mmCIF file of C-alpha atoms in Angstrom:
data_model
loop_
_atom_site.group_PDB
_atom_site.id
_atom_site.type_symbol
_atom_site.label_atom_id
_atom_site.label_comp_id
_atom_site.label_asym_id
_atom_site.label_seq_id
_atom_site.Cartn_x
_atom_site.Cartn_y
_atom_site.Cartn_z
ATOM 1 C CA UNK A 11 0.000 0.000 0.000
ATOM 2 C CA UNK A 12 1.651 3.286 -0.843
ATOM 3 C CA UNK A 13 1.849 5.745 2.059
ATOM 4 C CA UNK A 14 1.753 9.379 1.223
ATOM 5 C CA UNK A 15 1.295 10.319 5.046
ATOM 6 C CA UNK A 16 -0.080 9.761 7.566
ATOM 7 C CA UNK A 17 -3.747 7.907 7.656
ATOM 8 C CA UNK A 18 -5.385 10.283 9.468
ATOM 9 C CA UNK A 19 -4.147 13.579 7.219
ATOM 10 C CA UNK A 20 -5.019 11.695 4.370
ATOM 11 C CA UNK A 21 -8.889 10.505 5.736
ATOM 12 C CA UNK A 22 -9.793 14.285 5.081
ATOM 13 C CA UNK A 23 -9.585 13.429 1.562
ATOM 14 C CA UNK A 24 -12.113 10.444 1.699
ATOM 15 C CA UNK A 25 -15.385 11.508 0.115
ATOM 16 C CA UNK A 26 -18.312 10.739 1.225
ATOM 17 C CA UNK A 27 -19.644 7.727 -1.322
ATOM 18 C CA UNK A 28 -16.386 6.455 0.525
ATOM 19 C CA UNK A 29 -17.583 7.355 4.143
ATOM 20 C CA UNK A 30 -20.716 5.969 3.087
ATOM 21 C CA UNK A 31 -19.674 2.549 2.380
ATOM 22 C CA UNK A 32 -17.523 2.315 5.380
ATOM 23 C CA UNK A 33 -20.646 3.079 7.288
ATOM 24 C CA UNK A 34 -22.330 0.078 5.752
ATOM 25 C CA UNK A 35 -19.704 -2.156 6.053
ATOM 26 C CA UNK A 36 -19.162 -1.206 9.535
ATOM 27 C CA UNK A 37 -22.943 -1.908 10.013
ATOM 28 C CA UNK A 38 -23.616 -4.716 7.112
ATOM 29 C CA UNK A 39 -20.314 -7.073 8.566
ATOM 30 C CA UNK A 40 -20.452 -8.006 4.419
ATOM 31 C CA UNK A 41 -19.253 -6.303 1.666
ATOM 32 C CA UNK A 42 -22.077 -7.833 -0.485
ATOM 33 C CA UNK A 43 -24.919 -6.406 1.602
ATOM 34 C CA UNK A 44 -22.815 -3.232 2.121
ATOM 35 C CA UNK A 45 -22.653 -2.800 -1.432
ATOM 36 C CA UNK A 46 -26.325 -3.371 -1.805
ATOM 37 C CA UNK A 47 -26.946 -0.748 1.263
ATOM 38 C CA UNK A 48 -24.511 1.827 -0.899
ATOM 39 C CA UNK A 49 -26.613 1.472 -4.036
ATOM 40 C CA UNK A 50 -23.358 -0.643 -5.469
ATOM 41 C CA UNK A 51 -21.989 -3.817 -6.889
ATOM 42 C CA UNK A 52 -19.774 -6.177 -4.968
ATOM 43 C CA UNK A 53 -16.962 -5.352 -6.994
ATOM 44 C CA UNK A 54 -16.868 -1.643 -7.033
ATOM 45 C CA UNK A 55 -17.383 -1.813 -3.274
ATOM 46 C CA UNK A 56 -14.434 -4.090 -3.293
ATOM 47 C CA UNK A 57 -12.701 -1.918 -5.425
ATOM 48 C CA UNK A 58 -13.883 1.251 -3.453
ATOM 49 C CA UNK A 59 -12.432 0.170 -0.161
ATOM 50 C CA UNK A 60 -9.161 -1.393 -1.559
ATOM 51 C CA UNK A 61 -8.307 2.370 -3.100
ATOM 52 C CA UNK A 62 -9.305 3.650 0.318
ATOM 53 C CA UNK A 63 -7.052 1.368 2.110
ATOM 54 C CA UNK A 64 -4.362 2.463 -0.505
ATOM 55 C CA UNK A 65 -4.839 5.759 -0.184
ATOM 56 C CA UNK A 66 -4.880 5.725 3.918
ATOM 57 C CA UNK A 67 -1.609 2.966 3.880
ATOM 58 C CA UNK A 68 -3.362 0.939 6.145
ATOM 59 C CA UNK A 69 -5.759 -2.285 6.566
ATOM 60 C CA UNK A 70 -9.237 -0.724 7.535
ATOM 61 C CA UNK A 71 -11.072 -4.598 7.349
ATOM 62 C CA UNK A 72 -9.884 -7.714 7.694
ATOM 63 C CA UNK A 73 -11.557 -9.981 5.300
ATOM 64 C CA UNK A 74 -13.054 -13.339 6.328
ATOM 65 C CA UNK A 75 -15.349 -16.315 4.550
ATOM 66 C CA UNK A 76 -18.104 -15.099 6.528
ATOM 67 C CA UNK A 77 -17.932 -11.560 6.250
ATOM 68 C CA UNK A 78 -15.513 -8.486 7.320
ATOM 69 C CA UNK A 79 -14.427 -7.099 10.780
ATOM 70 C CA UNK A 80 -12.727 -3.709 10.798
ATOM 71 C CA UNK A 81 -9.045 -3.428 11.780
ATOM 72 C CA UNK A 82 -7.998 -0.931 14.794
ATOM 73 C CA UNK A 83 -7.736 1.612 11.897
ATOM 74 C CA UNK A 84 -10.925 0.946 10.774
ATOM 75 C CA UNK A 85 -12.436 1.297 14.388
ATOM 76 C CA UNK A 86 -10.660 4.819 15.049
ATOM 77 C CA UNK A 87 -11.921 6.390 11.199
ATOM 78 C CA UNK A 88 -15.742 4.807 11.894
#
C-alpha cells in the first residue's frame, strides 16, 4: 500500500460515497450487503475500499469467509 502520510491527514480526503460505504460495512459485517446498502456492486465496493485502504496505507477490514471485521484503523476512522 503506498503511504503518502499519515492515515489520518489523508482521511480528510475520503469523500463521502467512501464514508458511506464504510458506514455500511461497519454496520452490514459483508461487503455484499454493504454494497447493496450503498446502491453498489460487490466489486466496485471491493474496489472502493481497496483504493481507500491504498490511499490511507493501512488495513481498515480484515476480510473473512463469513464476512468483514474492521481493523484498529478501521475502528478509530468509523
Amino acid at each position: 500500500m503506498a503511504n503518502s502520510g499519515t492515515p489520518w491527514f489523508n482521511a480528510a480526503r475520503l469523500k463521502t460515497r467512501q464514508l458511506l460505504l464504510l458506514l455500511h460495512l461497519h454496520e452490514q459485517r459483508s461487503v455484499l450487503r454493504a454494497a447493496e446498502a450503498a446502491s453498489m456492486t460487490q466489486p466496485a465496493a471491493s474496489k472502493l475500499l481497496a483504493e481507500m485502504e491504498d490511499m490511507l496505507g493501512v488495513k481498515l477490514f480484515e476480510r473473512h469467509a463469513r464476512g468483514v471485521e474492521p481493523t484498529w484503523y478501521g475502528h478509530v476512522l468509523i
